[in-house]
Coordinates of C-alpha atoms in Angstrom, one line a residue:
Chain W
Q1 CA -36.1 163.3 88.7
Q2 CA -39.5 163.2 87.0
P3 CA -39.9 165.0 83.7
V4 CA -42.5 167.8 83.5
Q5 CA -45.3 167.4 81.0
S6 CA -47.5 170.2 79.7
P7 CA -50.3 170.9 79.3
Q8 CA -51.9 168.6 81.9
A9 CA -55.0 168.2 79.8
V10 CA -56.3 169.3 76.4
I11 CA -59.6 169.0 74.6
L12 CA -59.8 169.1 70.8
R13 CA -62.2 168.8 68.0
E14 CA -61.6 166.1 65.4
G15 CA -59.2 167.5 62.8
E16 CA -57.4 170.0 65.1
D17 CA -53.7 169.9 66.1
A18 CA -52.1 169.6 69.5
V19 CA -48.6 169.8 71.0
I20 CA -47.5 168.0 74.1
N21 CA -44.2 169.0 75.8
C22 CA -41.9 167.1 78.1
S23 CA -39.0 168.8 79.9
S24 CA -36.3 167.4 82.0
S25 CA -33.8 169.1 84.4
K26 CA -31.2 166.4 83.7
A27 CA -29.3 165.4 80.6
L28 CA -31.2 162.8 78.7
Y29 CA -30.1 159.9 76.5
S30 CA -33.5 159.2 75.0
V31 CA -37.2 160.1 75.3
H32 CA -40.0 157.5 74.8
W33 CA -43.6 158.5 74.1
Y34 CA -46.6 156.3 75.0
R35 CA -50.3 156.6 74.8
Q36 CA -52.5 154.9 77.4
K37 CA -56.3 154.5 77.3
H38 CA -58.2 154.0 80.5
G39 CA -57.7 150.6 82.0
E40 CA -55.2 149.5 79.3
A41 CA -51.5 149.1 78.9
P42 CA -49.4 152.0 77.7
V43 CA -48.8 151.7 74.0
F44 CA -45.5 152.6 72.5
L45 CA -45.5 155.5 70.0
M46 CA -41.8 156.4 69.3
I47 CA -38.3 156.8 70.7
L48 CA -36.1 159.9 70.2
L49 CA -32.4 159.7 70.9
K50 CA -30.1 162.5 71.9
G51 CA -28.8 164.4 68.9
G52 CA -31.8 166.4 68.3
E53 CA -33.6 164.1 66.0
Q54 CA -37.2 164.3 64.8
K55 CA -39.5 161.4 63.9
G56 CA -42.8 160.9 62.5
H57 CA -45.4 158.2 62.1
D58 CA -48.6 158.9 60.1
K59 CA -49.9 162.2 61.6
I60 CA -48.0 161.9 64.9
S61 CA -44.4 163.2 65.1
A62 CA -42.0 164.3 67.7
S63 CA -38.8 166.2 68.3
F64 CA -36.0 166.2 70.8
N65 CA -34.0 169.4 71.6
E66 CA -30.9 168.2 73.3
K67 CA -29.8 171.7 74.4
K68 CA -33.1 172.3 76.2
Q69 CA -33.6 168.7 77.3
Q70 CA -37.1 169.0 75.9
S71 CA -39.2 166.8 73.7
S72 CA -42.4 167.7 72.0
L73 CA -45.1 165.4 70.6
Y74 CA -47.1 166.8 67.7
L75 CA -50.5 165.4 66.7
T76 CA -51.9 166.8 63.5
A77 CA -55.4 166.4 62.2
S78 CA -56.4 164.6 65.3
Q79 CA -58.7 161.6 65.2
L80 CA -61.1 160.3 67.8
S81 CA -58.7 157.3 68.4
Y82 CA -56.1 159.8 69.6
S83 CA -57.9 160.2 72.9
G84 CA -56.0 159.0 75.9
T85 CA -53.3 160.0 78.2
Y86 CA -49.8 160.6 76.8
F87 CA -46.7 159.9 78.8
C88 CA -43.1 160.7 78.1
G89 CA -40.6 158.4 79.6
T90 CA -37.0 159.6 79.9
E91 CA -33.8 157.5 79.9
M92 CA -30.5 158.7 81.4
G93 CA -28.4 156.2 79.5
G94 CA -25.5 154.1 80.4
S95 CA -26.5 151.2 82.6
A96 CA -29.7 152.9 83.7
R97 CA -32.3 151.4 81.3
Q98 CA -35.4 152.2 83.2
L99 CA -37.7 155.0 82.2
T100 CA -38.8 157.9 84.4
F101 CA -42.3 159.0 83.4
G102 CA -44.0 162.3 83.5
S103 CA -47.5 162.7 85.1
G104 CA -49.1 162.5 81.7
T105 CA -51.2 164.7 79.4
Q106 CA -54.9 163.8 79.1
L107 CA -56.0 164.3 75.5
T108 CA -59.7 164.3 74.6
V109 CA -60.8 164.4 70.9
L110 CA -64.4 165.3 70.5
P111 CA -66.4 164.7 67.2
Chain M
G1 CA -47.3 137.4 68.2
A2 CA -48.3 137.4 71.8
G3 CA -47.6 140.4 73.9
V4 CA -46.7 140.8 77.6
S5 CA -49.2 139.0 79.8
Q6 CA -49.8 139.5 83.5
T7 CA -51.8 137.5 86.0
P8 CA -54.0 138.0 87.8
S9 CA -55.6 141.0 86.2
N10 CA -57.1 142.0 89.5
K11 CA -56.1 141.1 93.1
V12 CA -57.9 142.1 96.2
T13 CA -56.2 141.3 99.5
E14 CA -56.3 142.3 103.1
K15 CA -53.7 144.4 104.9
G16 CA -50.8 142.3 106.1
K17 CA -51.2 139.5 103.6
Y18 CA -48.7 138.3 101.1
V19 CA -49.3 138.5 97.3
E20 CA -47.5 137.4 94.2
L21 CA -47.9 139.0 90.8
R22 CA -46.8 137.2 87.6
C23 CA -45.4 138.5 84.3
D24 CA -44.9 136.6 81.1
P25 CA -42.7 138.7 78.8
I26 CA -42.7 138.6 75.0
S27 CA -40.8 135.5 73.9
G28 CA -37.1 136.2 73.4
H29 CA -37.0 139.5 75.3
T30 CA -33.9 139.6 77.5
A31 CA -34.9 142.6 79.6
L32 CA -37.9 142.7 82.0
Y33 CA -39.1 145.7 84.0
W34 CA -41.6 146.2 86.8
Y35 CA -43.4 149.5 87.2
R36 CA -46.1 150.7 89.6
Q37 CA -48.8 153.1 88.5
S38 CA -51.1 155.1 90.9
L39 CA -54.2 156.8 89.7
G40 CA -53.5 159.9 87.6
Q41 CA -49.7 159.3 87.6
G42 CA -47.2 157.9 85.2
P43 CA -45.6 154.5 85.7
E44 CA -43.0 154.5 88.5
F45 CA -39.9 152.2 88.1
L46 CA -39.4 149.4 90.5
I47 CA -36.9 146.9 89.2
Y48 CA -35.2 145.8 86.0
F49 CA -33.9 142.4 85.1
Q50 CA -31.3 141.5 82.4
G51 CA -31.7 137.8 82.0
T52 CA -32.0 136.1 85.4
G53 CA -30.3 138.8 87.5
A54 CA -31.7 142.0 88.8
A55 CA -29.7 144.7 87.1
D56 CA -31.3 147.6 89.0
D57 CA -33.6 147.3 92.0
S58 CA -33.3 150.9 93.1
G59 CA -37.0 151.6 92.7
L60 CA -38.2 149.0 95.1
P61 CA -39.8 151.1 97.9
N62 CA -38.7 148.8 100.8
D63 CA -37.7 145.3 101.8
R64 CA -41.3 144.1 101.7
F65 CA -41.0 144.1 97.9
F66 CA -39.0 141.4 96.1
A67 CA -38.9 140.1 92.5
V68 CA -37.4 137.0 90.8
R69 CA -36.9 135.8 87.3
P70 CA -35.2 132.4 87.9
E71 CA -35.1 131.1 84.3
G72 CA -34.8 134.5 82.5
S73 CA -38.4 134.5 81.3
V74 CA -41.3 134.6 83.6
S75 CA -41.0 137.0 86.6
T76 CA -42.8 137.2 89.9
L77 CA -43.1 140.3 92.0
K78 CA -43.7 139.4 95.6
I79 CA -45.1 141.7 98.2
Q80 CA -45.0 140.9 101.9
R81 CA -47.2 142.3 104.7
T82 CA -49.2 144.4 102.3
E83 CA -50.2 147.8 103.2
R84 CA -53.1 150.0 101.9
G85 CA -50.5 152.2 100.3
D86 CA -49.4 149.4 98.1
S87 CA -52.7 149.6 96.2
A88 CA -51.9 150.4 92.5
V89 CA -51.7 149.0 89.1
Y90 CA -48.4 146.9 88.7
L91 CA -47.2 147.0 85.2
C92 CA -44.6 144.7 83.6
A93 CA -42.7 145.6 80.4
S94 CA -40.2 143.7 78.4
S95 CA -37.6 144.6 75.7
L96 CA -35.2 142.9 73.3
L97 CA -32.1 144.7 74.5
D98 CA -30.2 143.7 71.4
R99 CA -28.9 147.0 70.2
G100 CA -26.8 148.0 73.2
N101 CA -28.2 151.5 73.1
T102 CA -31.8 151.9 73.8
D103 CA -34.9 149.9 72.7
T104 CA -38.6 149.7 73.1
Q105 CA -40.3 148.6 76.2
Y106 CA -43.6 146.8 75.6
F107 CA -46.1 146.9 78.4
G108 CA -48.5 144.3 79.7
P109 CA -52.1 145.1 80.8
G110 CA -51.1 145.3 84.4
T111 CA -52.4 143.8 87.7
R112 CA -54.7 146.0 89.7
L113 CA -53.8 145.4 93.4
T114 CA -56.2 146.6 96.0
V115 CA -55.3 146.2 99.7
L116 CA -58.3 146.6 102.0

């Protein structure tokens, strides 16, 4: 079942912060976050495994709440290069390696 | 190093025709995935290979779709009797699959298929 992402779209000014949420109705093994710019391949950002971990890379970080089956992606002090569509992909674990993606969150950072 | 490559980048065909889409994974990656992405949507899983064999083809929409990976590297997605509803971007991804748990899938730029 497809995870639900919110919000569907967000517009920011450079330097502002944003949070993107990804919720699943099923128990998850891991959550994978990607950013995709128009006409390009999705680019990997980070993986979070069950266990409620939190990760960060530069000014982009994420958390995974196993009890709620929800992951959040945090973008702080956004830059123009952060613009794009963000997708979460969920993995059930076991032999099921494929990712089930949400519909995406379109992020626009304005100067 | 080189990333995942896909050819052709664009394919326009007529309804009812047969098409082949090619994916070259990152060298050494054991797992290869095919996804399909429609406008405004996230990628949708089609099939997953571990080595030469299809480990999971549960996402293939019907028997017009078939994929092979005969030598465990390059893969070809084949679509017979194409329909207008097959129009989408077909994405390929590969991963190392060396940790036994989960690992990163790296995506190619995709093939945009248009069925007229």
